[in-house]
Amino acid sequence: MNPRVRFAPSPTGNLHIGGARTALFNYLFAKHNNGQFLVRIEDTDLERSKQEYTDQICESMIWLGLDWEEELVYQSKRTQSYQNAIELLLSNGSAYKCFSTKEEIEKHRSETGSFSYPGFWRDRDQADIDKALEIESPFTIRLKIPNEKNTSYHDMIYGEITIENSELDDFIIARSDGSPVYNLTNVVDDSDMGITHVIRGEDHISNTPKQILMYKALDLNVPKFAHLPMILGQDKKRLSKRHGAMGVQTYRDDGFQPEALLNYLSLLGWNPGTEEEIMSFDEIIQKFDLTMVHKKSAVFDEKKLNWISGQHLSQQSNHTIFSNIKVINANWGKSESQDFCLGVIELMKSRSKSLVELIEQSDYYFNDPIDFDEKSVRKTWKNETGIIVETVQSILEKHENWTTESLEETLKTFMAENDLGFGKVMNPIRLALCGTVNGPSLFSIMSLIGQDTCFRRISHALGTL
Ligand code: GLU
């Protein structure tokens, strides 16, 4: 059987890490099993739902590459289907009108301490109901929980789950203004959309028995369920912005690449069962197995995300990175040739976690450092440094073959002959050329930025420091 799954966000905010992980696992399950992945917008909460959030969620999904099939389904456009379902439940005796007032229910609560609705209108005489309707008393509609003892289902991740029906009171399925509740709309939609597997966050586990009873009351096929483990922050509290987790769009704006983010998200609650964690999207699809998703909560680890992102970046071709950088910053590298920019990328890609970081850390390839940070100066620029750097300058002036290898050979010979270590020679030169004491091979940097730039920067540093 080819599964049909869906991601069903409520458009009350941007797509965040948790939502993206749910969407991804649905997508992976569909693609791994030659199935279909759909999206439904659960926008019945008219006050909190906004079209702009729907647009942002869709944009983020498209950016991630989680494209869906068929048209978006909006719950707000499906009122008639919900009304039909409610009518059916009323006519087949699975639901009833409840005229209990708030005060009556609260009184019951304070007298018994129980929060369940005791079924005041469950088996009421038709005459009572007619009377209430005649005087236009407001009513809700409640599902009649069957008298059987339990409701059970097999969760593809959590295994057998059984709930005693006594724990489920006759819950409201339509409010007094007639609007249907989530547990009804969700079931009607999943059925109409032909969803075979409902894969969603474990915060919905408690809704599932209610939904199963709803499927049965409507005489519909019950889909399979899989609840994904919660995502926590490092402090083991529910993941939030506080933990550094950001919306998908922010990762995009910070220059993270979709493949890297998807790779990281795929590991939130699952792993391929092998040591290797860096995977292309195709590999993840091929290896993904929903039944191997853990029950244990996953912990969001920003450092690991950065590491994975860096690994993906270093594996990408320089040309690909170049065109991706152009998407987020069209002006980058404009003052230099394309070959020069590709050279910068080659040197910096394995040292950056994201494109934005690569751009930020590459400034010295394009611009002469003007100020030198005090701490680095104190550490690298000693009394004798000026003389050493001047000597290096004069050696370089005579140097003809301006390549990485030949520069390395010349400078290493100079250091060996004068019994000078790297720290005394190369660190000050690096400070002069780059304005920082960290970076990739200095010989490669020198060869890339060229002789004139090197001389100009070294002279400036000698003058300033
Ligand atoms: N709209 C629900 C949510 O965002 C989706 C529940 C479901 O997937 O069934 O949590």
Coordinates of C-alpha atoms and ligand atoms in Angstrom, one line a residue:
M1 CA 0.0 0.0 0.0
N2 CA 1.3 3.5 -0.8
P3 CA 0.8 5.6 2.2
R4 CA -0.7 9.1 2.2
V5 CA 0.4 11.3 5.0
R6 CA 0.0 14.9 5.8
F7 CA 1.5 17.8 7.8
A8 CA -1.2 19.8 9.5
P9 CA 0.1 23.0 10.9
S10 CA -2.0 25.6 12.7
P11 CA -1.0 28.9 11.1
T12 CA -0.5 30.7 14.4
G13 CA 3.2 31.3 14.0
N14 CA 6.3 30.6 11.8
L15 CA 7.5 27.1 11.1
H16 CA 9.8 26.2 14.0
I17 CA 12.1 23.3 14.7
G18 CA 9.4 21.0 16.1
G19 CA 7.0 21.6 13.2
A20 CA 9.7 21.2 10.6
R21 CA 10.8 17.9 12.2
T22 CA 7.1 16.7 12.1
A23 CA 6.8 17.8 8.4
L24 CA 10.1 16.1 7.6
F25 CA 9.3 12.8 9.2
N26 CA 6.0 12.7 7.3
Y27 CA 7.8 13.5 4.1
L28 CA 10.5 10.9 4.7
F29 CA 7.9 8.2 5.5
A30 CA 6.0 9.1 2.3
K31 CA 9.1 9.2 0.0
H32 CA 10.7 6.0 1.5
N33 CA 7.4 4.1 0.9
N34 CA 6.5 5.6 -2.5
G35 CA 3.6 7.4 -0.9
Q36 CA 2.2 10.9 -1.0
F37 CA 2.8 13.9 1.3
L38 CA 0.1 16.5 1.7
V39 CA -0.4 19.6 3.7
R40 CA -3.5 20.8 5.5
I41 CA -3.8 24.2 7.1
E42 CA -5.6 23.9 10.4
D43 CA -7.0 27.4 10.5
T44 CA -10.2 27.0 12.4
D45 CA -9.0 29.2 15.2
L46 CA -9.9 32.4 13.4
E47 CA -8.5 34.7 16.0
R48 CA -5.0 33.3 16.1
S49 CA -4.7 32.0 12.5
K50 CA -3.2 34.3 9.9
Q51 CA -2.7 33.9 6.2
E52 CA 0.7 35.5 6.6
Y53 CA 1.8 32.6 8.8
T54 CA 0.4 30.1 6.3
D55 CA 2.5 31.8 3.6
Q56 CA 5.6 31.7 5.8
I57 CA 5.1 28.1 6.7
C58 CA 4.7 27.2 3.0
E59 CA 7.7 29.3 2.1
S60 CA 9.9 27.6 4.7
M61 CA 8.7 24.2 3.5
I62 CA 9.5 25.0 -0.1
W63 CA 12.9 26.3 0.9
L64 CA 13.6 23.1 2.8
G65 CA 12.5 21.1 -0.2
L66 CA 9.6 19.5 1.5
D67 CA 7.2 20.0 -1.4
W68 CA 3.8 18.6 -1.1
E69 CA 1.4 17.1 -3.5
E70 CA -2.1 18.3 -4.4
E71 CA -3.6 21.6 -3.3
L72 CA -3.3 22.9 0.2
V73 CA -6.4 22.0 2.2
Y74 CA -7.7 24.8 4.4
Q75 CA -10.0 23.8 7.2
S76 CA -11.6 27.2 7.0
K77 CA -13.0 26.2 3.6
R78 CA -14.5 22.9 4.8
T79 CA -17.3 24.0 7.1
Q80 CA -19.9 22.0 5.2
S81 CA -18.1 18.7 5.6
Y82 CA -17.9 19.3 9.3
Q83 CA -21.6 20.2 9.5
N84 CA -22.4 17.0 7.6
A85 CA -20.4 14.9 10.0
I86 CA -22.1 16.5 13.0
E87 CA -25.5 15.8 11.4
L88 CA -24.5 12.2 10.8
L89 CA -23.4 11.8 14.4
L90 CA -26.6 13.3 15.7
S91 CA -28.8 11.2 13.5
N92 CA -27.0 7.9 14.1
G93 CA -27.2 8.4 17.9
S94 CA -23.4 8.9 18.4
A95 CA -23.8 12.4 19.5
Y96 CA -26.3 14.5 21.4
K97 CA -27.2 18.1 22.1
C98 CA -26.2 19.2 25.5
F99 CA -28.1 22.2 27.1
S100 CA -26.1 22.1 30.4
T101 CA -25.2 25.6 31.3
K102 CA -21.7 26.7 32.5
E103 CA -23.1 27.2 36.0
E104 CA -24.6 23.7 36.2
I105 CA -21.3 22.2 35.1
E106 CA -19.3 24.3 37.5
K107 CA -21.6 23.4 40.3
H108 CA -21.1 19.7 39.5
R109 CA -17.4 20.2 39.5
S110 CA -17.2 21.9 42.9
E111 CA -19.5 19.3 44.4
T112 CA -17.7 16.3 43.1
G113 CA -14.2 17.6 42.3
S114 CA -14.5 15.9 39.0
F115 CA -13.7 17.7 35.7
S116 CA -15.5 15.2 33.6
Y117 CA -18.9 16.0 32.2
P118 CA -21.3 13.6 33.8
G119 CA -23.7 13.2 30.8
F120 CA -26.6 15.2 32.1
W121 CA -28.1 15.3 28.6
R122 CA -26.8 11.9 27.4
D123 CA -30.0 9.9 27.6
R124 CA -32.6 12.7 27.9
D125 CA -36.2 12.3 26.9
Q126 CA -37.0 13.8 23.6
A127 CA -39.6 16.0 25.3
D128 CA -36.9 17.7 27.4
I129 CA -34.8 18.3 24.3
D130 CA -37.8 19.7 22.4
K131 CA -38.6 22.0 25.3
A132 CA -35.0 23.3 25.5
L133 CA -35.0 23.9 21.7
E134 CA -38.3 25.7 21.9
I135 CA -37.1 28.3 24.3
E136 CA -33.9 28.5 22.2
S137 CA -31.5 27.5 24.9
P138 CA -28.0 27.4 23.6
F139 CA -26.5 24.0 23.3
T140 CA -23.2 22.2 22.5
I141 CA -23.0 18.9 20.8
R142 CA -21.2 16.1 22.6
L143 CA -19.9 12.7 21.4
K144 CA -21.4 9.8 23.3
I145 CA -18.5 7.8 24.5
P146 CA -19.4 4.1 24.1
N147 CA -20.0 1.9 27.1
E148 CA -17.1 -0.4 26.3
K149 CA -14.4 -0.4 28.8
N150 CA -11.3 0.6 26.8
T151 CA -10.1 2.2 23.6
S152 CA -6.8 0.7 22.3
Y153 CA -4.6 1.3 19.4
H154 CA -1.1 0.4 18.2
D155 CA 1.2 3.4 17.9
M156 CA 3.9 2.7 15.4
I157 CA 6.4 4.3 17.8
Y158 CA 5.0 4.0 21.3
G159 CA 3.4 0.5 20.8
E160 CA 0.2 -0.5 22.4
I161 CA -1.8 2.3 24.0
T162 CA -4.9 1.7 26.0
I163 CA -7.1 4.3 27.6
E164 CA -10.1 3.6 29.8
N165 CA -13.2 5.1 28.3
S166 CA -14.2 6.3 31.7
E167 CA -11.3 8.7 31.4
L168 CA -12.9 10.2 28.4
D169 CA -16.1 12.2 29.2
D170 CA -18.6 12.9 26.5
F171 CA -16.5 15.7 25.0
I172 CA -17.8 18.6 23.0
I173 CA -17.6 18.2 19.3
A174 CA -19.4 21.5 18.3
R175 CA -19.5 24.6 20.4
S176 CA -22.6 26.6 21.1
D177 CA -22.0 28.8 18.1
G178 CA -22.0 25.6 16.0
S179 CA -18.2 25.6 15.3
P180 CA -16.6 22.2 15.3
V181 CA -13.7 21.3 17.6
Y182 CA -10.2 20.1 16.5
N183 CA -10.9 16.4 17.3
L184 CA -13.8 16.5 14.8
T185 CA -12.2 18.5 12.0
N186 CA -9.0 16.6 12.2
V187 CA -10.8 13.2 11.8
V188 CA -13.1 14.4 9.0
D189 CA -10.2 15.9 7.1
D190 CA -7.9 12.9 7.5
S191 CA -10.6 10.7 6.3
D192 CA -11.6 12.9 3.3
M193 CA -8.0 13.3 2.3
G194 CA -7.5 9.5 2.4
I195 CA -4.7 9.7 5.0
T196 CA -3.4 6.3 5.9
H197 CA -0.9 7.3 8.6
V198 CA -1.1 10.1 11.1
I199 CA 2.4 11.1 12.1
R200 CA 2.5 14.0 14.6
G201 CA 4.0 15.2 17.8
E202 CA 3.5 13.2 21.0
D203 CA 1.6 16.1 22.5
H204 CA -1.4 14.7 20.5
I205 CA -1.3 11.2 22.1
S206 CA -4.1 12.1 24.4
N207 CA -6.3 13.2 21.5
T208 CA -5.9 9.9 19.6
P209 CA -8.4 7.7 21.6
K210 CA -11.0 10.5 21.2
Q211 CA -10.3 10.6 17.5
I212 CA -10.5 6.8 17.1
L213 CA -13.9 6.9 18.8
M214 CA -14.9 9.6 16.3
Y215 CA -13.8 7.6 13.3
K216 CA -15.8 4.7 14.6
A217 CA -18.9 6.8 15.3
L218 CA -18.7 8.1 11.7
D219 CA -18.1 4.6 10.4
L220 CA -14.8 5.6 8.9
N221 CA -11.5 3.7 8.5
V222 CA -9.1 4.4 11.3
P223 CA -5.7 5.3 10.1
K224 CA -2.4 4.2 11.7
F225 CA -0.9 6.5 14.2
A226 CA 2.7 7.4 15.0
H227 CA 3.6 10.0 17.6
L228 CA 7.0 11.6 17.5
P229 CA 9.0 12.1 20.6
M230 CA 9.1 15.6 22.2
I231 CA 12.0 17.9 21.5
L232 CA 13.6 19.4 24.6
G233 CA 16.2 22.1 25.2
Q234 CA 19.6 21.3 26.9
D235 CA 18.0 21.9 30.3
K236 CA 15.4 19.1 29.5
K237 CA 12.6 21.6 29.3
R238 CA 10.3 21.9 26.3
L239 CA 12.1 23.4 23.4
S240 CA 11.6 27.1 23.0
K241 CA 13.3 30.2 21.6
R242 CA 15.1 30.5 24.9
H243 CA 17.2 27.5 23.9
G244 CA 18.5 29.2 20.8
A245 CA 16.2 27.3 18.5
M246 CA 15.0 29.6 15.8
G247 CA 12.3 29.5 13.1
V248 CA 13.3 27.9 9.9
Q249 CA 13.4 31.3 8.1
T250 CA 16.0 32.5 10.6
Y251 CA 18.2 29.6 9.8
R252 CA 17.7 30.4 6.1
D253 CA 18.6 34.1 6.7
D254 CA 21.7 33.1 8.6
G255 CA 22.9 31.1 5.7
F256 CA 22.2 27.6 6.8
Q257 CA 21.6 25.3 3.9
P258 CA 18.4 23.2 3.6
E259 CA 20.3 19.9 3.3
A260 CA 22.2 20.5 6.5
L261 CA 19.1 21.6 8.5
L262 CA 17.2 18.5 7.2
N263 CA 20.1 16.3 8.1
Y264 CA 20.1 17.7 11.7
L265 CA 16.3 17.5 12.0
S266 CA 16.3 13.9 10.8
L267 CA 18.4 13.0 13.8
L268 CA 16.0 14.5 16.3
G269 CA 14.4 11.2 17.4
W270 CA 15.9 9.0 14.8
N271 CA 19.3 7.8 13.6
P272 CA 20.3 5.6 10.7
G273 CA 21.8 3.0 13.0
T274 CA 25.3 3.6 11.6
E275 CA 28.2 5.8 12.9
E276 CA 27.9 8.1 9.9
E277 CA 25.6 11.0 10.7
I278 CA 26.3 13.2 7.7
M279 CA 23.8 12.3 5.0
S280 CA 22.5 13.7 1.8
F281 CA 18.7 14.1 1.7
D282 CA 18.5 11.1 -0.7
E283 CA 20.4 8.9 1.7
I284 CA 18.1 9.9 4.6
I285 CA 15.0 9.1 2.5
Q286 CA 16.5 5.7 1.6
K287 CA 17.5 4.9 5.2
F288 CA 14.5 6.3 7.1
D289 CA 12.4 3.9 9.1
L290 CA 9.5 5.3 11.1
T291 CA 9.4 2.2 13.4
M292 CA 13.0 3.0 14.5
V293 CA 12.1 6.4 15.8
H294 CA 12.8 6.6 19.5
K295 CA 10.3 7.1 22.3
K296 CA 12.7 9.0 24.3
S297 CA 12.6 12.8 24.0
A298 CA 15.2 14.3 21.6
V299 CA 17.4 17.2 22.8
F300 CA 18.0 20.1 20.6
D301 CA 21.8 20.7 20.4
E302 CA 22.8 23.9 18.6
K303 CA 26.5 22.9 18.6
K304 CA 25.7 19.7 16.7
L305 CA 23.5 21.6 14.3
N306 CA 26.4 23.9 13.6
W307 CA 28.8 21.0 13.2
I308 CA 26.5 19.2 10.8
S309 CA 26.0 22.4 8.8
G310 CA 29.8 22.9 8.6
Q311 CA 30.3 19.4 7.4
H312 CA 27.7 19.9 4.6
L313 CA 29.3 23.2 3.6
S314 CA 32.7 21.7 3.4
Q315 CA 31.4 19.0 1.1
Q316 CA 29.7 21.3 -1.3
S317 CA 31.4 22.4 -4.5
N318 CA 32.9 25.9 -4.5
H319 CA 30.6 26.9 -7.4
T320 CA 27.5 25.8 -5.5
I321 CA 28.5 27.7 -2.5
F322 CA 29.3 30.7 -4.6
S323 CA 25.8 30.7 -6.2
N324 CA 24.2 30.1 -2.8
I325 CA 26.0 33.1 -1.3
K326 CA 24.9 35.2 -4.2
V327 CA 21.3 34.4 -3.3
I328 CA 21.7 35.9 0.2
N329 CA 24.2 38.6 -0.7
A330 CA 24.3 39.6 -4.4
N331 CA 27.2 42.0 -3.8
W332 CA 29.5 39.6 -2.2
G333 CA 32.9 39.4 -3.9
K334 CA 31.9 41.9 -6.6
S335 CA 35.2 43.7 -6.3
E336 CA 37.2 40.6 -7.3
S337 CA 37.1 38.0 -10.1
Q338 CA 35.1 34.8 -9.8
D339 CA 38.2 32.8 -9.5
F340 CA 39.4 34.8 -6.6
C341 CA 36.0 34.3 -4.9
L342 CA 36.1 30.6 -5.5
G343 CA 39.6 30.6 -3.9
V344 CA 38.2 32.4 -0.8
I345 CA 35.5 29.8 -0.6
E346 CA 37.9 26.9 -1.0
L347 CA 39.9 28.3 2.0
M348 CA 37.0 29.2 4.2
K349 CA 34.3 26.6 3.6
S350 CA 35.6 24.0 6.0
R351 CA 35.9 26.7 8.7
S352 CA 32.4 28.0 8.6
K353 CA 29.1 26.7 9.9
S354 CA 26.9 28.8 7.6
L355 CA 27.1 31.0 4.5
V356 CA 26.6 34.1 6.6
E357 CA 29.5 33.1 8.8
L358 CA 31.7 32.4 5.8
I359 CA 30.9 35.9 4.4
E360 CA 31.6 37.5 7.8
Q361 CA 34.9 35.8 8.3
S362 CA 36.1 36.4 4.7
D363 CA 36.1 40.2 4.9
Y364 CA 39.9 40.4 5.0
Y365 CA 40.2 38.8 1.6
F366 CA 38.5 41.8 0.1
N367 CA 39.3 44.6 2.5
D368 CA 42.6 45.7 4.1
P369 CA 42.4 45.4 7.9
I370 CA 42.6 48.9 9.4
D371 CA 42.4 48.3 13.1
F372 CA 44.1 45.6 15.0
D373 CA 42.4 44.1 18.0
E374 CA 44.4 45.0 21.1
K375 CA 44.5 41.5 22.6
S376 CA 46.0 39.9 19.5
V377 CA 48.5 42.7 19.1
R378 CA 49.7 42.3 22.7
K379 CA 50.0 38.5 22.1
T380 CA 51.8 38.6 18.7
W381 CA 53.6 41.9 18.3
K382 CA 56.6 42.0 20.5
N383 CA 59.7 44.3 20.6
E384 CA 61.6 42.3 18.0
T385 CA 58.6 41.8 15.7
G386 CA 59.1 44.9 13.7
I387 CA 62.6 43.9 12.6
I388 CA 61.5 40.4 11.8
V389 CA 58.5 41.5 9.7
E390 CA 60.7 44.1 7.9
T391 CA 63.2 41.3 7.0
V392 CA 60.3 39.1 5.8
Q393 CA 59.1 42.0 3.7
S394 CA 62.5 42.4 2.1
I395 CA 62.7 38.7 1.3
L396 CA 59.2 38.7 -0.2
E397 CA 60.1 41.7 -2.4
K398 CA 62.7 39.5 -4.1
H399 CA 60.4 36.6 -4.3
E400 CA 59.3 35.9 -7.8
N401 CA 57.1 32.8 -7.8
W402 CA 54.0 33.9 -5.9
T403 CA 52.5 30.5 -5.3
T404 CA 51.5 28.8 -2.1
E405 CA 54.2 26.1 -2.3
S406 CA 57.0 28.5 -3.1
L407 CA 56.0 31.0 -0.5
E408 CA 55.9 28.2 2.0
E409 CA 59.3 27.0 1.1
T410 CA 60.9 30.5 1.2
L411 CA 59.4 31.4 4.6
K412 CA 60.1 28.1 6.2
T413 CA 63.7 28.3 5.0
F414 CA 63.9 31.8 6.5
M415 CA 62.6 30.6 9.8
A416 CA 64.9 27.6 9.9
E417 CA 68.0 29.6 9.0
N418 CA 67.3 32.2 11.7
D419 CA 66.1 29.7 14.3
L420 CA 62.7 31.5 14.5
G421 CA 59.5 29.7 15.3
F422 CA 56.1 30.0 13.5
G423 CA 54.7 32.2 16.4
K424 CA 57.4 34.8 16.0
V425 CA 57.2 35.1 12.2
M426 CA 53.9 33.9 10.8
N427 CA 51.6 35.1 13.6
P428 CA 52.6 38.8 13.2
I429 CA 52.4 38.4 9.4
R430 CA 49.0 36.9 9.7
L431 CA 47.9 39.8 12.0
A432 CA 49.2 42.3 9.4
L433 CA 47.5 40.6 6.5
C434 CA 44.2 39.5 8.0
G435 CA 43.8 41.6 11.1
T436 CA 43.2 38.4 13.1
V437 CA 45.3 35.6 14.4
N438 CA 43.1 32.7 13.2
G439 CA 42.4 31.4 9.8
P440 CA 43.4 28.9 7.1
S441 CA 46.9 28.4 5.8
L442 CA 48.7 31.7 5.6
F443 CA 50.7 30.7 2.5
S444 CA 47.5 30.0 0.7
I445 CA 46.0 33.4 1.8
M446 CA 49.2 35.2 0.6
S447 CA 49.1 33.5 -2.7
L448 CA 45.4 34.3 -3.2
I449 CA 45.4 38.0 -2.2
G450 CA 48.6 38.6 -4.2
Q451 CA 51.9 40.3 -3.8
D452 CA 50.8 43.9 -3.9
T453 CA 48.1 43.5 -1.3
C454 CA 50.5 41.7 0.9
F455 CA 53.1 44.4 0.7
R456 CA 50.5 47.2 1.2
R457 CA 49.1 45.5 4.3
I458 CA 52.5 44.6 5.8
S459 CA 53.7 48.2 5.4
H460 CA 50.5 49.5 7.0
A461 CA 51.0 47.2 10.0
L462 CA 54.7 48.2 10.3
G463 CA 53.6 51.8 10.3
T464 CA 50.8 51.4 12.8
L465 CA 52.2 48.8 15.2
Ligands
GLU1 N1 -2.8 21.4 13.9 C1 -2.2 20.4 14.8 C2 -0.9 20.9 15.4 O1 -0.4 21.9 14.8 C3 -1.9 19.1 14.0 C4 -2.4 17.9 14.7 C5 -2.2 16.7 13.8 O2 -1.2 16.6 13.1 O3 -3.1 15.9 13.8 O4 -0.5 20.5 16.4

